[in-house]
PDB file of C-alpha atoms in Angstrom:
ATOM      1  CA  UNK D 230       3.809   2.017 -28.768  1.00  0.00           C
ATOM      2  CA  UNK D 231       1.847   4.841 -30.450  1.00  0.00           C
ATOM      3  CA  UNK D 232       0.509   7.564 -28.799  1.00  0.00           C
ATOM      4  CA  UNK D 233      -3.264   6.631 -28.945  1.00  0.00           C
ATOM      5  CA  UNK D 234      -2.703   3.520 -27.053  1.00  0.00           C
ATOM      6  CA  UNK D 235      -0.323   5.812 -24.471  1.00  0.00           C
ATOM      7  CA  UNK D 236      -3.126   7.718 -24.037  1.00  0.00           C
ATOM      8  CA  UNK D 237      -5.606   4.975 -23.092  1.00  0.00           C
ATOM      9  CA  UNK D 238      -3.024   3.572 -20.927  1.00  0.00           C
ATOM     10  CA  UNK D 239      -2.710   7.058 -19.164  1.00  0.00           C
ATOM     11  CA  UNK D 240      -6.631   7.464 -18.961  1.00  0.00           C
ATOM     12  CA  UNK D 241      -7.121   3.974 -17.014  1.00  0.00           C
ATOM     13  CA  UNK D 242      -4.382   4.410 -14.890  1.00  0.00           C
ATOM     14  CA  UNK D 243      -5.580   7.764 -13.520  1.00  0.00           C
ATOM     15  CA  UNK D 244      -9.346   6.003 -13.331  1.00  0.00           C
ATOM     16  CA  UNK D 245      -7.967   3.607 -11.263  1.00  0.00           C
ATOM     17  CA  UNK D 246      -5.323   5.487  -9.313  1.00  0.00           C
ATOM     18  CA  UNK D 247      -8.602   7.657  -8.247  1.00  0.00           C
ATOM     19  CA  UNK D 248     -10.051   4.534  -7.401  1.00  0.00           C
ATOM     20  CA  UNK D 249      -7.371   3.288  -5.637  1.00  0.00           C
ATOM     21  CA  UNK D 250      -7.265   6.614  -3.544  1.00  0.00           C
ATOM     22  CA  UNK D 251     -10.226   6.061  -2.179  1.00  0.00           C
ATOM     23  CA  UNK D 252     -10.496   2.067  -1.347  1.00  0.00           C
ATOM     24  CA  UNK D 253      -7.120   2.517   0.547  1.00  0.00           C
ATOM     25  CA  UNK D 254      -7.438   5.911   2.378  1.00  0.00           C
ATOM     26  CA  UNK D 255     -11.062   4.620   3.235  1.00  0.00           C
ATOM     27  CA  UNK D 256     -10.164   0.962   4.456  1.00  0.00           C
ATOM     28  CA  UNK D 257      -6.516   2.107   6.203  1.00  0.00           C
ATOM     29  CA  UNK D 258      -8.074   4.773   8.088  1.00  0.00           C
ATOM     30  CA  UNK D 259     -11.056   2.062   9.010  1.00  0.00           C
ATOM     31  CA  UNK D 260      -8.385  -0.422  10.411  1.00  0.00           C
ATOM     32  CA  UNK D 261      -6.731   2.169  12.162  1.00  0.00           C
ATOM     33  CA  UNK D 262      -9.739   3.059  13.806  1.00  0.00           C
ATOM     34  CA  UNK D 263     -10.858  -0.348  14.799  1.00  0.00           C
ATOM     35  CA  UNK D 264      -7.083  -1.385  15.787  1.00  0.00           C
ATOM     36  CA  UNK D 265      -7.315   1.797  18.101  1.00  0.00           C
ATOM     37  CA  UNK D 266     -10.497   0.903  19.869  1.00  0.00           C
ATOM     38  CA  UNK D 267     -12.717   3.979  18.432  1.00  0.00           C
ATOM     39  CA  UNK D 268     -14.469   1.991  15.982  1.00  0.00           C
ATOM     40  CA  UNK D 269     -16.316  -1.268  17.100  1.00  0.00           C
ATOM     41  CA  UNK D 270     -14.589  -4.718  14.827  1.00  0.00           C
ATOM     42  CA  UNK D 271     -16.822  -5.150  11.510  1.00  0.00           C
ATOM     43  CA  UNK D 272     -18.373  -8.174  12.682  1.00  0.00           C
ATOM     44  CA  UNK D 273     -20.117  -6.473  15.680  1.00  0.00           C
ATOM     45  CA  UNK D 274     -21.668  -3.909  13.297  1.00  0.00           C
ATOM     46  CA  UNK D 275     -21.774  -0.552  12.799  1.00  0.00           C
ATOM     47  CA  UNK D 276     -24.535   1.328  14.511  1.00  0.00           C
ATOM     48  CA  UNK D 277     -23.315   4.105  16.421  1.00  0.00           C
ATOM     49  CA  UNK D 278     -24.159   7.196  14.579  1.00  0.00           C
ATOM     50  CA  UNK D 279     -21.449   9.496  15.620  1.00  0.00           C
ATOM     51  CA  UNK D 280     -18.888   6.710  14.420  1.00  0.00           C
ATOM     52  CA  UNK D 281     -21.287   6.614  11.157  1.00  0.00           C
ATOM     53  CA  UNK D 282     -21.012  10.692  10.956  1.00  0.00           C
ATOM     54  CA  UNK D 283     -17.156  10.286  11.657  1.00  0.00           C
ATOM     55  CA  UNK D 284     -17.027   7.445   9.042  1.00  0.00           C
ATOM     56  CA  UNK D 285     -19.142   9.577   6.368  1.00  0.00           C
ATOM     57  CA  UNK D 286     -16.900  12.676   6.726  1.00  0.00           C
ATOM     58  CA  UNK D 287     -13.092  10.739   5.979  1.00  0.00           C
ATOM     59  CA  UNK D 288     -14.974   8.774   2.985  1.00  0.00           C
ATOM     60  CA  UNK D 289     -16.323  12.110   1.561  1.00  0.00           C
ATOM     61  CA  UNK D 290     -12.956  13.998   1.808  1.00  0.00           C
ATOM     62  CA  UNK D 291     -11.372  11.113   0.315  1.00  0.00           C
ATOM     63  CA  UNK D 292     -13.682  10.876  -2.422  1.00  0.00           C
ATOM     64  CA  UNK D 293     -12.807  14.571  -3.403  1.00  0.00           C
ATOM     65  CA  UNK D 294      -9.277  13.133  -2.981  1.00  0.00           C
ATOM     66  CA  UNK D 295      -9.816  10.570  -5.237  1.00  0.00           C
ATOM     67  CA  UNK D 296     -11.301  13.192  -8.036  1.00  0.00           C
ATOM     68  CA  UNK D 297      -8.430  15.694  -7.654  1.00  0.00           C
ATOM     69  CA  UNK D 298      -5.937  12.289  -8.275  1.00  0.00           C
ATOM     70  CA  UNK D 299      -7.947  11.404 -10.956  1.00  0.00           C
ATOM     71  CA  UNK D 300      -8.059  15.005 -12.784  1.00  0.00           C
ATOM     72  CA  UNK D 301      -4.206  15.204 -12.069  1.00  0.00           C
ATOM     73  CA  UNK D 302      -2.882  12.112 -14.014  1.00  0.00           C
ATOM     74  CA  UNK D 303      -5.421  12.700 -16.842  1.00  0.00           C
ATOM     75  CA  UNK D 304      -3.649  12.829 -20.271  1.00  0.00           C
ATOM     76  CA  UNK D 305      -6.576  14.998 -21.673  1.00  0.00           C
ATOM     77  CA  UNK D 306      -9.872  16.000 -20.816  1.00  0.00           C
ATOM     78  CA  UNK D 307      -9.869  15.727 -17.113  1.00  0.00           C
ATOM     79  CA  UNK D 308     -13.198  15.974 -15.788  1.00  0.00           C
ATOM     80  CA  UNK D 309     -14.550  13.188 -18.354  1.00  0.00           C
ATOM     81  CA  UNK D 310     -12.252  10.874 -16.427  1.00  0.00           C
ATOM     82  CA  UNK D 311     -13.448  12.502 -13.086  1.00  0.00           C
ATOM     83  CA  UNK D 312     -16.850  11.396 -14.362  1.00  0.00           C
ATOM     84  CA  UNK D 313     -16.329   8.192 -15.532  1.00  0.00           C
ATOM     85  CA  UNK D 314     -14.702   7.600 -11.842  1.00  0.00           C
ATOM     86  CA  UNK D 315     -18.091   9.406 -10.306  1.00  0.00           C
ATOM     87  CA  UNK D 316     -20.033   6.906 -12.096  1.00  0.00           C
ATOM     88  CA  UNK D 317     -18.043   3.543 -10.889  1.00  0.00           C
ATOM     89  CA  UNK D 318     -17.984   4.704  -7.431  1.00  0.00           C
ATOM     90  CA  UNK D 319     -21.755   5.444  -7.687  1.00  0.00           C
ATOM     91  CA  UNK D 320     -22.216   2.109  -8.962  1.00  0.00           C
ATOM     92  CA  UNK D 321     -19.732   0.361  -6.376  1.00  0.00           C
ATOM     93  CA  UNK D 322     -22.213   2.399  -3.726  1.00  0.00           C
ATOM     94  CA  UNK D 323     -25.179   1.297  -5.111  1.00  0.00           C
ATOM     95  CA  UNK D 324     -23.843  -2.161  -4.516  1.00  0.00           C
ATOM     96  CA  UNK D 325     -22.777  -1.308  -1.034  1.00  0.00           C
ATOM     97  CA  UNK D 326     -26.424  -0.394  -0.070  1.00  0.00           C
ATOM     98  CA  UNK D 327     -27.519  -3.515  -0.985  1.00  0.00           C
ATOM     99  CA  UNK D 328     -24.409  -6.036   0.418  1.00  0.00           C
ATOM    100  CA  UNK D 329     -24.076  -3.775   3.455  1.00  0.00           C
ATOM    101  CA  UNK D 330     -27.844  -3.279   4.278  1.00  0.00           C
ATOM    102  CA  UNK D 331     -27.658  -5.520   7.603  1.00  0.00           C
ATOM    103  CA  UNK D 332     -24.307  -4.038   8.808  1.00  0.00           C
ATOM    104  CA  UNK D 333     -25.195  -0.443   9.506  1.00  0.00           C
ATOM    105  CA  UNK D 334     -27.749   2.145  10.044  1.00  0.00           C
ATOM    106  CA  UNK D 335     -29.518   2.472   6.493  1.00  0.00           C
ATOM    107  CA  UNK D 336     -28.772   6.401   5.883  1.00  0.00           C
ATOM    108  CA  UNK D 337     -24.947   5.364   5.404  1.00  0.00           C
ATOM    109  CA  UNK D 338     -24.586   3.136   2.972  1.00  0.00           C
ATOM    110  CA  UNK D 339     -27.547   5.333   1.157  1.00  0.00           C
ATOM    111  CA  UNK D 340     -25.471   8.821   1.685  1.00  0.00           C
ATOM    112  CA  UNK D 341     -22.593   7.195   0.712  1.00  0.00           C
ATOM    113  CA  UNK D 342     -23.847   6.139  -3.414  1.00  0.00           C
ATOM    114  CA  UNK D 343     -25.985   9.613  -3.017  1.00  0.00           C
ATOM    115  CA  UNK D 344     -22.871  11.725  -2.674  1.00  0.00           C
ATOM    116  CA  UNK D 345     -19.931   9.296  -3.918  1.00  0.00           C
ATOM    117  CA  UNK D 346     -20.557  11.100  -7.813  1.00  0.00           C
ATOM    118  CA  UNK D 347     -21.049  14.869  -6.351  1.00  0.00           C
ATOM    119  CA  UNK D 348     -17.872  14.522  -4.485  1.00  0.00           C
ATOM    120  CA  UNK D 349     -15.594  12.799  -6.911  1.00  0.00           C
ATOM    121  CA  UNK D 350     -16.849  15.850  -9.311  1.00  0.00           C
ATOM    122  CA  UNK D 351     -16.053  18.320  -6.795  1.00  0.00           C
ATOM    123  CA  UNK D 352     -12.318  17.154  -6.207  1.00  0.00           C
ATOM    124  CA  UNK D 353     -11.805  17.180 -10.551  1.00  0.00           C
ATOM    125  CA  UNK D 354     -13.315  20.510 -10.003  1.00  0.00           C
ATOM    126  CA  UNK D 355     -10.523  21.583  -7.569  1.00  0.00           C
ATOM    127  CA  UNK D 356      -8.060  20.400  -9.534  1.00  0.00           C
ATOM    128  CA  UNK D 357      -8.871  21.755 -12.945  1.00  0.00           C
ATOM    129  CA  UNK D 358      -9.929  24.991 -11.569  1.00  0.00           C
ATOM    130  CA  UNK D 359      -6.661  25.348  -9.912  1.00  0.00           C
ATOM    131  CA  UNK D 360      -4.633  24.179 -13.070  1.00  0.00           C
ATOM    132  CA  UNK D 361      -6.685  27.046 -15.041  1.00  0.00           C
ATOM    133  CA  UNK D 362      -5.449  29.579 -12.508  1.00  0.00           C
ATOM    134  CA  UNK D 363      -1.693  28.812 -12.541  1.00  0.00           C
TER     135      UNK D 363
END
């Protein structure tokens, strides 16, 4: 296997490792909370704005999480895999606004694809800054 198609290999893994970051940190610490009792069961809805603000805040850190993963496993250029990641999770939000319109108040699913790119950028920022440091 040459090293161009290494590379590639590399470059999708750490999209979708980012990726993957976020989907399961988001949807384990969702069942926890439901499982618990603090968060009402999905099919009752999701209405209560301090579970929303509580909800918002996790999936933001995570996203950064998610950015910092993917600058960390790229083979080259980090932050143009942090981007291409920014722009599939804005996507995948954009999508969420309109298949999640009837299960929450509207400002979620709205913050979430407004902010999904600005923090995925902000945790390849971490990371690169902090490789350029050490």
């Amino acid at each position: 296997m040459n090293g161009v198609t290494m590379n590639k290999r590399k470059s999708i893994w750490a999209i979708f490792a980012g990726f993957l970051t976020v989907v399961l940190l988001s949807t384990g610490t969702d069942f926890i909370l439901e499982k618990t009792g603090i968060f009402t069961p999905p099919e009752q809805g999701f209405f209560t704005t301090w579970m929303l603000v509580l909800a918002f805040a996790y999936r933001s850190v995570y996203t950064i999480a998610g950015g910092y993963v993917t600058a960390s496993l790229a083979p080259q250029n980090p932050m143009r895999h942090v981007v291409i990641l920014g722009c599939i999770g804005t996507a995948a939000g954009i999508a969420g606004v309109f298949i999640g319109w009837n299960l929450s108040d509207h400002w979620y699913p709205i913050a979430l694809a407004a902010t999904g790119f600005l923090f995925t950028w902000v945790g390849g920022k971490i990371k690169t800054r902090n490789s350029q440091t050490t």
